[in-house]
JSON list of C-alpha atoms in Angstrom, two decimals:
[
{"chain": "A", "resi": 1, "resn": "UNK", "atom": "CA", "xyz": [0.00, 0.00, 0.00]},
{"chain": "A", "resi": 2, "resn": "UNK", "atom": "CA", "xyz": [1.33, 3.44, -0.89]},
{"chain": "A", "resi": 3, "resn": "UNK", "atom": "CA", "xyz": [2.01, 5.35, 2.30]},
{"chain": "A", "resi": 4, "resn": "UNK", "atom": "CA", "xyz": [3.63, 8.61, 3.35]},
{"chain": "A", "resi": 5, "resn": "UNK", "atom": "CA", "xyz": [4.57, 8.96, 7.00]},
{"chain": "A", "resi": 6, "resn": "UNK", "atom": "CA", "xyz": [5.62, 12.24, 8.57]},
{"chain": "A", "resi": 7, "resn": "UNK", "atom": "CA", "xyz": [7.30, 13.04, 11.83]},
{"chain": "A", "resi": 8, "resn": "UNK", "atom": "CA", "xyz": [6.96, 14.60, 14.24]},
{"chain": "A", "resi": 9, "resn": "UNK", "atom": "CA", "xyz": [3.18, 15.00, 14.25]},
{"chain": "A", "resi": 10, "resn": "UNK", "atom": "CA", "xyz": [3.57, 18.35, 15.96]},
{"chain": "A", "resi": 11, "resn": "UNK", "atom": "CA", "xyz": [6.43, 20.62, 16.90]},
{"chain": "A", "resi": 12, "resn": "UNK", "atom": "CA", "xyz": [6.80, 23.81, 18.92]},
{"chain": "A", "resi": 13, "resn": "UNK", "atom": "CA", "xyz": [9.87, 26.00, 18.45]},
{"chain": "A", "resi": 14, "resn": "UNK", "atom": "CA", "xyz": [10.93, 29.51, 19.39]},
{"chain": "A", "resi": 15, "resn": "UNK", "atom": "CA", "xyz": [11.05, 32.25, 16.80]},
{"chain": "A", "resi": 16, "resn": "UNK", "atom": "CA", "xyz": [14.43, 32.42, 15.11]},
{"chain": "A", "resi": 17, "resn": "UNK", "atom": "CA", "xyz": [15.28, 28.75, 15.66]},
{"chain": "A", "resi": 18, "resn": "UNK", "atom": "CA", "xyz": [15.75, 26.17, 12.92]},
{"chain": "A", "resi": 19, "resn": "UNK", "atom": "CA", "xyz": [13.82, 22.94, 12.60]},
{"chain": "A", "resi": 20, "resn": "UNK", "atom": "CA", "xyz": [13.71, 19.84, 10.39]},
{"chain": "A", "resi": 21, "resn": "UNK", "atom": "CA", "xyz": [10.63, 17.87, 9.46]},
{"chain": "A", "resi": 22, "resn": "UNK", "atom": "CA", "xyz": [10.83, 14.28, 8.24]},
{"chain": "A", "resi": 23, "resn": "UNK", "atom": "CA", "xyz": [8.96, 12.33, 5.58]},
{"chain": "A", "resi": 24, "resn": "UNK", "atom": "CA", "xyz": [9.29, 8.61, 4.83]},
{"chain": "A", "resi": 25, "resn": "UNK", "atom": "CA", "xyz": [7.41, 7.04, 1.96]},
{"chain": "A", "resi": 26, "resn": "UNK", "atom": "CA", "xyz": [6.71, 3.59, 0.60]},
{"chain": "A", "resi": 27, "resn": "UNK", "atom": "CA", "xyz": [5.09, 4.86, -2.58]},
{"chain": "A", "resi": 28, "resn": "UNK", "atom": "CA", "xyz": [6.05, 2.95, -5.71]},
{"chain": "A", "resi": 29, "resn": "UNK", "atom": "CA", "xyz": [6.64, 3.76, -8.43]},
{"chain": "A", "resi": 30, "resn": "UNK", "atom": "CA", "xyz": [7.96, 7.18, -7.55]},
{"chain": "A", "resi": 31, "resn": "UNK", "atom": "CA", "xyz": [7.58, 10.22, -9.75]},
{"chain": "A", "resi": 32, "resn": "UNK", "atom": "CA", "xyz": [8.22, 13.25, -7.58]},
{"chain": "A", "resi": 33, "resn": "UNK", "atom": "CA", "xyz": [7.94, 14.55, -4.03]},
{"chain": "A", "resi": 34, "resn": "UNK", "atom": "CA", "xyz": [6.40, 17.84, -2.98]},
{"chain": "A", "resi": 35, "resn": "UNK", "atom": "CA", "xyz": [6.26, 19.77, 0.24]},
{"chain": "A", "resi": 36, "resn": "UNK", "atom": "CA", "xyz": [3.24, 21.96, 0.94]},
{"chain": "A", "resi": 37, "resn": "UNK", "atom": "CA", "xyz": [2.47, 24.51, 3.63]},
{"chain": "A", "resi": 38, "resn": "UNK", "atom": "CA", "xyz": [-1.12, 24.64, 4.82]},
{"chain": "A", "resi": 39, "resn": "UNK", "atom": "CA", "xyz": [-2.38, 27.43, 7.05]},
{"chain": "A", "resi": 40, "resn": "UNK", "atom": "CA", "xyz": [-5.40, 26.65, 9.20]},
{"chain": "A", "resi": 41, "resn": "UNK", "atom": "CA", "xyz": [-8.58, 26.76, 7.17]},
{"chain": "A", "resi": 42, "resn": "UNK", "atom": "CA", "xyz": [-6.75, 27.28, 3.87]},
{"chain": "A", "resi": 43, "resn": "UNK", "atom": "CA", "xyz": [-5.68, 25.08, 1.00]},
{"chain": "A", "resi": 44, "resn": "UNK", "atom": "CA", "xyz": [-2.09, 23.79, 0.74]},
{"chain": "A", "resi": 45, "resn": "UNK", "atom": "CA", "xyz": [0.49, 26.00, -0.95]},
{"chain": "A", "resi": 46, "resn": "UNK", "atom": "CA", "xyz": [3.45, 24.47, -2.76]},
{"chain": "A", "resi": 47, "resn": "UNK", "atom": "CA", "xyz": [6.91, 25.00, -1.30]},
{"chain": "A", "resi": 48, "resn": "UNK", "atom": "CA", "xyz": [9.12, 22.64, -3.32]},
{"chain": "A", "resi": 49, "resn": "UNK", "atom": "CA", "xyz": [8.93, 19.83, -5.84]},
{"chain": "A", "resi": 50, "resn": "UNK", "atom": "CA", "xyz": [11.73, 17.33, -6.45]},
{"chain": "A", "resi": 51, "resn": "UNK", "atom": "CA", "xyz": [12.09, 14.60, -9.03]},
{"chain": "A", "resi": 52, "resn": "UNK", "atom": "CA", "xyz": [13.95, 11.34, -8.61]},
{"chain": "A", "resi": 53, "resn": "UNK", "atom": "CA", "xyz": [17.32, 12.81, -9.63]},
{"chain": "A", "resi": 54, "resn": "UNK", "atom": "CA", "xyz": [17.24, 15.85, -7.35]},
{"chain": "A", "resi": 55, "resn": "UNK", "atom": "CA", "xyz": [18.76, 15.72, -3.88]},
{"chain": "A", "resi": 56, "resn": "UNK", "atom": "CA", "xyz": [17.98, 19.18, -2.62]},
{"chain": "A", "resi": 57, "resn": "UNK", "atom": "CA", "xyz": [15.76, 22.12, -3.48]},
{"chain": "A", "resi": 58, "resn": "UNK", "atom": "CA", "xyz": [15.52, 25.48, -1.75]},
{"chain": "A", "resi": 59, "resn": "UNK", "atom": "CA", "xyz": [12.80, 28.09, -1.58]},
{"chain": "A", "resi": 60, "resn": "UNK", "atom": "CA", "xyz": [13.89, 30.99, 0.57]},
{"chain": "A", "resi": 61, "resn": "UNK", "atom": "CA", "xyz": [14.24, 29.78, 4.15]},
{"chain": "A", "resi": 62, "resn": "UNK", "atom": "CA", "xyz": [12.88, 26.35, 3.21]},
{"chain": "A", "resi": 63, "resn": "UNK", "atom": "CA", "xyz": [15.25, 23.62, 2.04]},
{"chain": "A", "resi": 64, "resn": "UNK", "atom": "CA", "xyz": [14.00, 20.18, 1.07]},
{"chain": "A", "resi": 65, "resn": "UNK", "atom": "CA", "xyz": [16.20, 17.12, 0.67]},
{"chain": "A", "resi": 66, "resn": "UNK", "atom": "CA", "xyz": [15.43, 13.81, -0.97]},
{"chain": "A", "resi": 67, "resn": "UNK", "atom": "CA", "xyz": [17.14, 10.42, -0.68]},
{"chain": "A", "resi": 68, "resn": "UNK", "atom": "CA", "xyz": [15.37, 8.22, -3.20]},
{"chain": "A", "resi": 69, "resn": "UNK", "atom": "CA", "xyz": [17.38, 5.17, -2.14]},
{"chain": "A", "resi": 70, "resn": "UNK", "atom": "CA", "xyz": [16.16, 5.25, 1.45]},
{"chain": "A", "resi": 71, "resn": "UNK", "atom": "CA", "xyz": [12.84, 6.86, 0.45]},
{"chain": "A", "resi": 72, "resn": "UNK", "atom": "CA", "xyz": [13.25, 9.71, 2.86]},
{"chain": "A", "resi": 73, "resn": "UNK", "atom": "CA", "xyz": [12.82, 13.44, 2.56]},
{"chain": "A", "resi": 74, "resn": "UNK", "atom": "CA", "xyz": [13.25, 16.30, 4.97]},
{"chain": "A", "resi": 75, "resn": "UNK", "atom": "CA", "xyz": [12.18, 19.92, 5.07]},
{"chain": "A", "resi": 76, "resn": "UNK", "atom": "CA", "xyz": [14.51, 22.29, 6.90]},
{"chain": "A", "resi": 77, "resn": "UNK", "atom": "CA", "xyz": [13.24, 25.68, 8.00]},
{"chain": "A", "resi": 78, "resn": "UNK", "atom": "CA", "xyz": [15.87, 28.26, 8.83]},
{"chain": "A", "resi": 79, "resn": "UNK", "atom": "CA", "xyz": [15.44, 31.22, 11.16]},
{"chain": "A", "resi": 80, "resn": "UNK", "atom": "CA", "xyz": [11.78, 30.48, 11.81]},
{"chain": "A", "resi": 81, "resn": "UNK", "atom": "CA", "xyz": [9.20, 33.23, 11.86]},
{"chain": "A", "resi": 82, "resn": "UNK", "atom": "CA", "xyz": [5.80, 33.41, 13.52]},
{"chain": "A", "resi": 83, "resn": "UNK", "atom": "CA", "xyz": [4.22, 33.17, 10.07]},
{"chain": "A", "resi": 84, "resn": "UNK", "atom": "CA", "xyz": [5.79, 29.72, 9.62]},
{"chain": "A", "resi": 85, "resn": "UNK", "atom": "CA", "xyz": [3.19, 28.36, 12.03]},
{"chain": "A", "resi": 86, "resn": "UNK", "atom": "CA", "xyz": [1.21, 25.95, 9.85]},
{"chain": "A", "resi": 87, "resn": "UNK", "atom": "CA", "xyz": [0.92, 22.32, 8.83]},
{"chain": "A", "resi": 88, "resn": "UNK", "atom": "CA", "xyz": [3.61, 21.04, 6.48]},
{"chain": "A", "resi": 89, "resn": "UNK", "atom": "CA", "xyz": [2.53, 18.21, 4.24]},
{"chain": "A", "resi": 90, "resn": "UNK", "atom": "CA", "xyz": [4.74, 15.83, 2.29]},
{"chain": "A", "resi": 91, "resn": "UNK", "atom": "CA", "xyz": [3.17, 14.54, -0.93]},
{"chain": "A", "resi": 92, "resn": "UNK", "atom": "CA", "xyz": [4.46, 11.82, -3.24]},
{"chain": "A", "resi": 93, "resn": "UNK", "atom": "CA", "xyz": [3.33, 11.40, -6.82]},
{"chain": "A", "resi": 94, "resn": "UNK", "atom": "CA", "xyz": [3.30, 7.82, -8.01]},
{"chain": "A", "resi": 95, "resn": "UNK", "atom": "CA", "xyz": [2.26, 8.03, -11.63]},
{"chain": "A", "resi": 96, "resn": "UNK", "atom": "CA", "xyz": [4.20, 9.52, -14.52]},
{"chain": "A", "resi": 97, "resn": "UNK", "atom": "CA", "xyz": [1.31, 11.75, -15.50]},
{"chain": "A", "resi": 98, "resn": "UNK", "atom": "CA", "xyz": [1.40, 13.35, -12.06]},
{"chain": "A", "resi": 99, "resn": "UNK", "atom": "CA", "xyz": [-2.27, 12.80, -11.37]},
{"chain": "A", "resi": 100, "resn": "UNK", "atom": "CA", "xyz": [-2.09, 10.46, -8.40]},
{"chain": "A", "resi": 101, "resn": "UNK", "atom": "CA", "xyz": [-0.85, 11.89, -5.14]},
{"chain": "A", "resi": 102, "resn": "UNK", "atom": "CA", "xyz": [-0.42, 10.31, -1.75]},
{"chain": "A", "resi": 103, "resn": "UNK", "atom": "CA", "xyz": [-0.41, 12.82, 1.10]},
{"chain": "A", "resi": 104, "resn": "UNK", "atom": "CA", "xyz": [1.26, 12.47, 4.45]},
{"chain": "A", "resi": 105, "resn": "UNK", "atom": "CA", "xyz": [-0.65, 13.40, 7.56]},
{"chain": "A", "resi": 106, "resn": "UNK", "atom": "CA", "xyz": [1.39, 16.55, 8.01]},
{"chain": "A", "resi": 107, "resn": "UNK", "atom": "CA", "xyz": [3.50, 18.05, 10.76]},
{"chain": "A", "resi": 108, "resn": "UNK", "atom": "CA", "xyz": [1.82, 20.78, 12.74]},
{"chain": "A", "resi": 109, "resn": "UNK", "atom": "CA", "xyz": [4.44, 23.47, 13.46]},
{"chain": "A", "resi": 110, "resn": "UNK", "atom": "CA", "xyz": [3.92, 26.22, 15.99]},
{"chain": "A", "resi": 111, "resn": "UNK", "atom": "CA", "xyz": [6.47, 29.03, 16.23]},
{"chain": "A", "resi": 112, "resn": "UNK", "atom": "CA", "xyz": [6.30, 30.96, 19.48]},
{"chain": "A", "resi": 113, "resn": "UNK", "atom": "CA", "xyz": [7.76, 34.42, 20.16]},
{"chain": "B", "resi": 1, "resn": "UNK", "atom": "CA", "xyz": [-8.14, 36.17, -10.68]},
{"chain": "B", "resi": 2, "resn": "UNK", "atom": "CA", "xyz": [-5.19, 33.83, -10.79]},
{"chain": "B", "resi": 3, "resn": "UNK", "atom": "CA", "xyz": [-6.26, 31.45, -8.03]},
{"chain": "B", "resi": 4, "resn": "UNK", "atom": "CA", "xyz": [-8.59, 28.51, -7.59]},
{"chain": "B", "resi": 5, "resn": "UNK", "atom": "CA", "xyz": [-11.90, 29.67, -6.19]},
{"chain": "B", "resi": 6, "resn": "UNK", "atom": "CA", "xyz": [-14.21, 27.50, -4.11]},
{"chain": "B", "resi": 7, "resn": "UNK", "atom": "CA", "xyz": [-17.71, 28.29, -2.96]},
{"chain": "B", "resi": 8, "resn": "UNK", "atom": "CA", "xyz": [-19.13, 28.31, -0.44]},
{"chain": "B", "resi": 9, "resn": "UNK", "atom": "CA", "xyz": [-16.32, 28.59, 2.10]},
{"chain": "B", "resi": 10, "resn": "UNK", "atom": "CA", "xyz": [-18.46, 27.08, 4.81]},
{"chain": "B", "resi": 11, "resn": "UNK", "atom": "CA", "xyz": [-21.62, 24.96, 4.71]},
{"chain": "B", "resi": 12, "resn": "UNK", "atom": "CA", "xyz": [-23.65, 23.68, 7.62]},
{"chain": "B", "resi": 13, "resn": "UNK", "atom": "CA", "xyz": [-26.37, 21.21, 6.72]},
{"chain": "B", "resi": 14, "resn": "UNK", "atom": "CA", "xyz": [-28.69, 18.80, 8.43]},
{"chain": "B", "resi": 15, "resn": "UNK", "atom": "CA", "xyz": [-28.12, 15.10, 8.03]},
{"chain": "B", "resi": 16, "resn": "UNK", "atom": "CA", "xyz": [-29.99, 13.76, 5.03]},
{"chain": "B", "resi": 17, "resn": "UNK", "atom": "CA", "xyz": [-29.86, 16.99, 3.02]},
{"chain": "B", "resi": 18, "resn": "UNK", "atom": "CA", "xyz": [-28.10, 17.36, -0.30]},
{"chain": "B", "resi": 19, "resn": "UNK", "atom": "CA", "xyz": [-25.25, 19.83, -0.75]},
{"chain": "B", "resi": 20, "resn": "UNK", "atom": "CA", "xyz": [-23.35, 21.07, -3.79]},
{"chain": "B", "resi": 21, "resn": "UNK", "atom": "CA", "xyz": [-19.95, 22.74, -3.88]},
{"chain": "B", "resi": 22, "resn": "UNK", "atom": "CA", "xyz": [-18.42, 24.66, -6.74]},
{"chain": "B", "resi": 23, "resn": "UNK", "atom": "CA", "xyz": [-14.82, 24.99, -7.87]},
{"chain": "B", "resi": 24, "resn": "UNK", "atom": "CA", "xyz": [-13.54, 27.48, -10.43]},
{"chain": "B", "resi": 25, "resn": "UNK", "atom": "CA", "xyz": [-10.02, 26.46, -11.49]},
{"chain": "B", "resi": 26, "resn": "UNK", "atom": "CA", "xyz": [-7.30, 28.61, -13.00]},
{"chain": "B", "resi": 27, "resn": "UNK", "atom": "CA", "xyz": [-8.53, 29.18, -16.53]},
{"chain": "B", "resi": 28, "resn": "UNK", "atom": "CA", "xyz": [-5.62, 27.63, -18.44]},
{"chain": "B", "resi": 29, "resn": "UNK", "atom": "CA", "xyz": [-5.49, 24.52, -16.23]},
{"chain": "B", "resi": 30, "resn": "UNK", "atom": "CA", "xyz": [-7.08, 21.51, -17.90]},
{"chain": "B", "resi": 31, "resn": "UNK", "atom": "CA", "xyz": [-6.80, 19.17, -14.93]},
{"chain": "B", "resi": 32, "resn": "UNK", "atom": "CA", "xyz": [-9.05, 19.53, -11.89]},
{"chain": "B", "resi": 33, "resn": "UNK", "atom": "CA", "xyz": [-8.99, 17.48, -8.68]},
{"chain": "B", "resi": 34, "resn": "UNK", "atom": "CA", "xyz": [-11.20, 17.04, -5.64]},
{"chain": "B", "resi": 35, "resn": "UNK", "atom": "CA", "xyz": [-9.83, 16.01, -2.26]},
{"chain": "B", "resi": 36, "resn": "UNK", "atom": "CA", "xyz": [-11.34, 15.52, 1.17]},
{"chain": "B", "resi": 37, "resn": "UNK", "atom": "CA", "xyz": [-9.46, 16.44, 4.33]},
{"chain": "B", "resi": 38, "resn": "UNK", "atom": "CA", "xyz": [-10.49, 15.66, 7.89]},
{"chain": "B", "resi": 39, "resn": "UNK", "atom": "CA", "xyz": [-9.04, 17.43, 10.89]},
{"chain": "B", "resi": 40, "resn": "UNK", "atom": "CA", "xyz": [-5.38, 16.62, 11.51]},
{"chain": "B", "resi": 41, "resn": "UNK", "atom": "CA", "xyz": [-5.07, 14.47, 8.39]},
{"chain": "B", "resi": 42, "resn": "UNK", "atom": "CA", "xyz": [-3.65, 15.01, 4.95]},
{"chain": "B", "resi": 43, "resn": "UNK", "atom": "CA", "xyz": [-6.03, 15.36, 1.99]},
{"chain": "B", "resi": 44, "resn": "UNK", "atom": "CA", "xyz": [-7.45, 12.18, 0.44]},
{"chain": "B", "resi": 45, "resn": "UNK", "atom": "CA", "xyz": [-8.03, 11.92, -3.29]},
{"chain": "B", "resi": 46, "resn": "UNK", "atom": "CA", "xyz": [-11.64, 11.77, -4.45]},
{"chain": "B", "resi": 47, "resn": "UNK", "atom": "CA", "xyz": [-11.63, 12.29, -8.21]},
{"chain": "B", "resi": 48, "resn": "UNK", "atom": "CA", "xyz": [-10.03, 14.15, -11.08]},
{"chain": "B", "resi": 49, "resn": "UNK", "atom": "CA", "xyz": [-10.96, 15.54, -14.46]},
{"chain": "B", "resi": 50, "resn": "UNK", "atom": "CA", "xyz": [-8.96, 16.19, -17.56]},
{"chain": "B", "resi": 51, "resn": "UNK", "atom": "CA", "xyz": [-10.99, 18.80, -19.39]},
{"chain": "B", "resi": 52, "resn": "UNK", "atom": "CA", "xyz": [-14.58, 17.56, -19.08]},
{"chain": "B", "resi": 53, "resn": "UNK", "atom": "CA", "xyz": [-13.70, 13.87, -18.74]},
{"chain": "B", "resi": 54, "resn": "UNK", "atom": "CA", "xyz": [-13.74, 12.31, -15.28]},
{"chain": "B", "resi": 55, "resn": "UNK", "atom": "CA", "xyz": [-10.73, 9.97, -15.50]},
{"chain": "B", "resi": 56, "resn": "UNK", "atom": "CA", "xyz": [-10.33, 8.61, -12.01]},
{"chain": "B", "resi": 57, "resn": "UNK", "atom": "CA", "xyz": [-12.55, 8.09, -8.98]},
{"chain": "B", "resi": 58, "resn": "UNK", "atom": "CA", "xyz": [-11.52, 6.96, -5.53]},
{"chain": "B", "resi": 59, "resn": "UNK", "atom": "CA", "xyz": [-13.33, 4.25, -3.64]},
{"chain": "B", "resi": 60, "resn": "UNK", "atom": "CA", "xyz": [-14.03, 7.03, -1.13]},
{"chain": "B", "resi": 61, "resn": "UNK", "atom": "CA", "xyz": [-16.44, 8.46, -3.67]},
{"chain": "B", "resi": 62, "resn": "UNK", "atom": "CA", "xyz": [-19.54, 6.48, -2.75]},
{"chain": "B", "resi": 63, "resn": "UNK", "atom": "CA", "xyz": [-22.68, 6.52, -4.84]},
{"chain": "B", "resi": 64, "resn": "UNK", "atom": "CA", "xyz": [-23.91, 9.48, -2.78]},
{"chain": "B", "resi": 65, "resn": "UNK", "atom": "CA", "xyz": [-21.13, 11.59, -4.27]},
{"chain": "B", "resi": 66, "resn": "UNK", "atom": "CA", "xyz": [-21.11, 12.88, -7.82]},
{"chain": "B", "resi": 67, "resn": "UNK", "atom": "CA", "xyz": [-18.79, 15.31, -9.55]},
{"chain": "B", "resi": 68, "resn": "UNK", "atom": "CA", "xyz": [-19.17, 17.05, -12.85]},
{"chain": "B", "resi": 69, "resn": "UNK", "atom": "CA", "xyz": [-17.13, 19.40, -14.97]},
{"chain": "B", "resi": 70, "resn": "UNK", "atom": "CA", "xyz": [-19.33, 20.55, -17.82]},
{"chain": "B", "resi": 71, "resn": "UNK", "atom": "CA", "xyz": [-17.44, 22.11, -20.72]},
{"chain": "B", "resi": 72, "resn": "UNK", "atom": "CA", "xyz": [-14.15, 21.52, -18.94]},
{"chain": "B", "resi": 73, "resn": "UNK", "atom": "CA", "xyz": [-14.36, 24.72, -16.92]},
{"chain": "B", "resi": 74, "resn": "UNK", "atom": "CA", "xyz": [-15.79, 24.90, -13.39]},
{"chain": "B", "resi": 75, "resn": "UNK", "atom": "CA", "xyz": [-16.64, 21.76, -11.45]},
{"chain": "B", "resi": 76, "resn": "UNK", "atom": "CA", "xyz": [-19.32, 20.82, -8.95]},
{"chain": "B", "resi": 77, "resn": "UNK", "atom": "CA", "xyz": [-19.24, 18.19, -6.24]},
{"chain": "B", "resi": 78, "resn": "UNK", "atom": "CA", "xyz": [-22.61, 17.05, -4.95]},
{"chain": "B", "resi": 79, "resn": "UNK", "atom": "CA", "xyz": [-23.23, 14.97, -1.86]},
{"chain": "B", "resi": 80, "resn": "UNK", "atom": "CA", "xyz": [-26.67, 13.44, -1.53]},
{"chain": "B", "resi": 81, "resn": "UNK", "atom": "CA", "xyz": [-28.27, 12.35, 1.74]},
{"chain": "B", "resi": 82, "resn": "UNK", "atom": "CA", "xyz": [-25.40, 13.75, 3.79]},
{"chain": "B", "resi": 83, "resn": "UNK", "atom": "CA", "xyz": [-24.13, 11.86, 6.81]},
{"chain": "B", "resi": 84, "resn": "UNK", "atom": "CA", "xyz": [-22.18, 13.12, 9.81]},
{"chain": "B", "resi": 85, "resn": "UNK", "atom": "CA", "xyz": [-19.12, 11.29, 8.51]},
{"chain": "B", "resi": 86, "resn": "UNK", "atom": "CA", "xyz": [-19.16, 13.57, 5.47]},
{"chain": "B", "resi": 87, "resn": "UNK", "atom": "CA", "xyz": [-18.10, 16.49, 7.67]},
{"chain": "B", "resi": 88, "resn": "UNK", "atom": "CA", "xyz": [-14.72, 17.56, 6.33]},
{"chain": "B", "resi": 89, "resn": "UNK", "atom": "CA", "xyz": [-12.88, 20.15, 4.29]},
{"chain": "B", "resi": 90, "resn": "UNK", "atom": "CA", "xyz": [-13.40, 19.58, 0.56]},
{"chain": "B", "resi": 91, "resn": "UNK", "atom": "CA", "xyz": [-10.46, 20.87, -1.44]},
{"chain": "B", "resi": 92, "resn": "UNK", "atom": "CA", "xyz": [-10.28, 21.53, -5.14]},
{"chain": "B", "resi": 93, "resn": "UNK", "atom": "CA", "xyz": [-7.02, 21.84, -7.06]},
{"chain": "B", "resi": 94, "resn": "UNK", "atom": "CA", "xyz": [-6.10, 22.47, -10.67]},
{"chain": "B", "resi": 95, "resn": "UNK", "atom": "CA", "xyz": [-2.96, 22.31, -12.78]},
{"chain": "B", "resi": 96, "resn": "UNK", "atom": "CA", "xyz": [-1.62, 21.99, -16.29]},
{"chain": "B", "resi": 97, "resn": "UNK", "atom": "CA", "xyz": [-0.11, 18.70, -17.38]},
{"chain": "B", "resi": 98, "resn": "UNK", "atom": "CA", "xyz": [3.41, 17.38, -16.85]},
{"chain": "B", "resi": 99, "resn": "UNK", "atom": "CA", "xyz": [5.03, 17.98, -13.49]},
{"chain": "B", "resi": 100, "resn": "UNK", "atom": "CA", "xyz": [3.45, 21.38, -13.06]},
{"chain": "B", "resi": 101, "resn": "UNK", "atom": "CA", "xyz": [2.42, 21.94, -9.50]},
{"chain": "B", "resi": 102, "resn": "UNK", "atom": "CA", "xyz": [-1.05, 21.90, -8.13]},
{"chain": "B", "resi": 103, "resn": "UNK", "atom": "CA", "xyz": [-2.82, 25.07, -7.10]},
{"chain": "B", "resi": 104, "resn": "UNK", "atom": "CA", "xyz": [-5.30, 24.46, -4.35]},
{"chain": "B", "resi": 105, "resn": "UNK", "atom": "CA", "xyz": [-8.37, 26.44, -3.46]},
{"chain": "B", "resi": 106, "resn": "UNK", "atom": "CA", "xyz": [-9.13, 27.43, 0.11]},
{"chain": "B", "resi": 107, "resn": "UNK", "atom": "CA", "xyz": [-11.65, 24.64, 0.43]},
{"chain": "B", "resi": 108, "resn": "UNK", "atom": "CA", "xyz": [-15.25, 24.28, 1.49]},
{"chain": "B", "resi": 109, "resn": "UNK", "atom": "CA", "xyz": [-15.73, 23.32, 5.12]},
{"chain": "B", "resi": 110, "resn": "UNK", "atom": "CA", "xyz": [-18.79, 21.06, 5.44]},
{"chain": "B", "resi": 111, "resn": "UNK", "atom": "CA", "xyz": [-20.40, 20.42, 8.79]},
{"chain": "B", "resi": 112, "resn": "UNK", "atom": "CA", "xyz": [-23.26, 17.92, 8.93]},
{"chain": "B", "resi": 113, "resn": "UNK", "atom": "CA", "xyz": [-25.36, 18.22, 12.09]}
]
C-alpha cells in the first residue's frame, strides 16, 4: 500500500530557531515529491517539488532534501518566523502523469515568540 | 483572478440533506482534482478531471457523491443524503499537465449536524 509517514506530528519551536521535518514514503513507483504549507482553514500551498534525480531544493528559508534510495525526505526551515506556524505536508506522486498523489498526515508546526 | 476559487467557504447542513460545492479552477489549467481532508489528516483523493472527462474516482467516492465538470471549466461536487461522517474540508485543485504543481483552493468546510 502506498504510504507517506511524517514526523513529528507536531512541533513547537521559538522564533528564530531552525527545525527539520521528516517524511518517509513507501510509494512505488515514484515520480516526484512535494512539500506543501497549509495554514489553518486554507488550502495547501506548494513550497518545493523534487524529481527522482534531485537531492535538494531550496525556496527561501525552506530547504528540502530527498534520498530516493532510502525513500526519505526532509524539510529544513531556517530562522523560523511566527508566520511559519502551519501544517507542512509531504506529498508523493506515483504516476508519470502526475495525477495520483499520496499525502502524508502533516507536521503541525507552531512558532512561538 | 489567478487562483482557484471555491464556494461556499463554509456549509452547515442537516443530516440527510443534499449539498453542492463549486470549484472554479485557473482558466488555463485543464486538470481539476477534488480532495477531502479531515481534521489533523492530509487530503485524500476523491476524483479528477482532464478537461470535461472524469478519468479517475476513488473508492471514497460512494454513490452518494457525484462530480461534474461541464465544458471543462468549473466543477461541482454534490453529496446526496449527507451523513455526519461527510463532515470535512473539501479541497479543489487544478494544474496543467506534466510535473506542473497543483494550485489548491481554500476549500469548502462542510459540517453535517
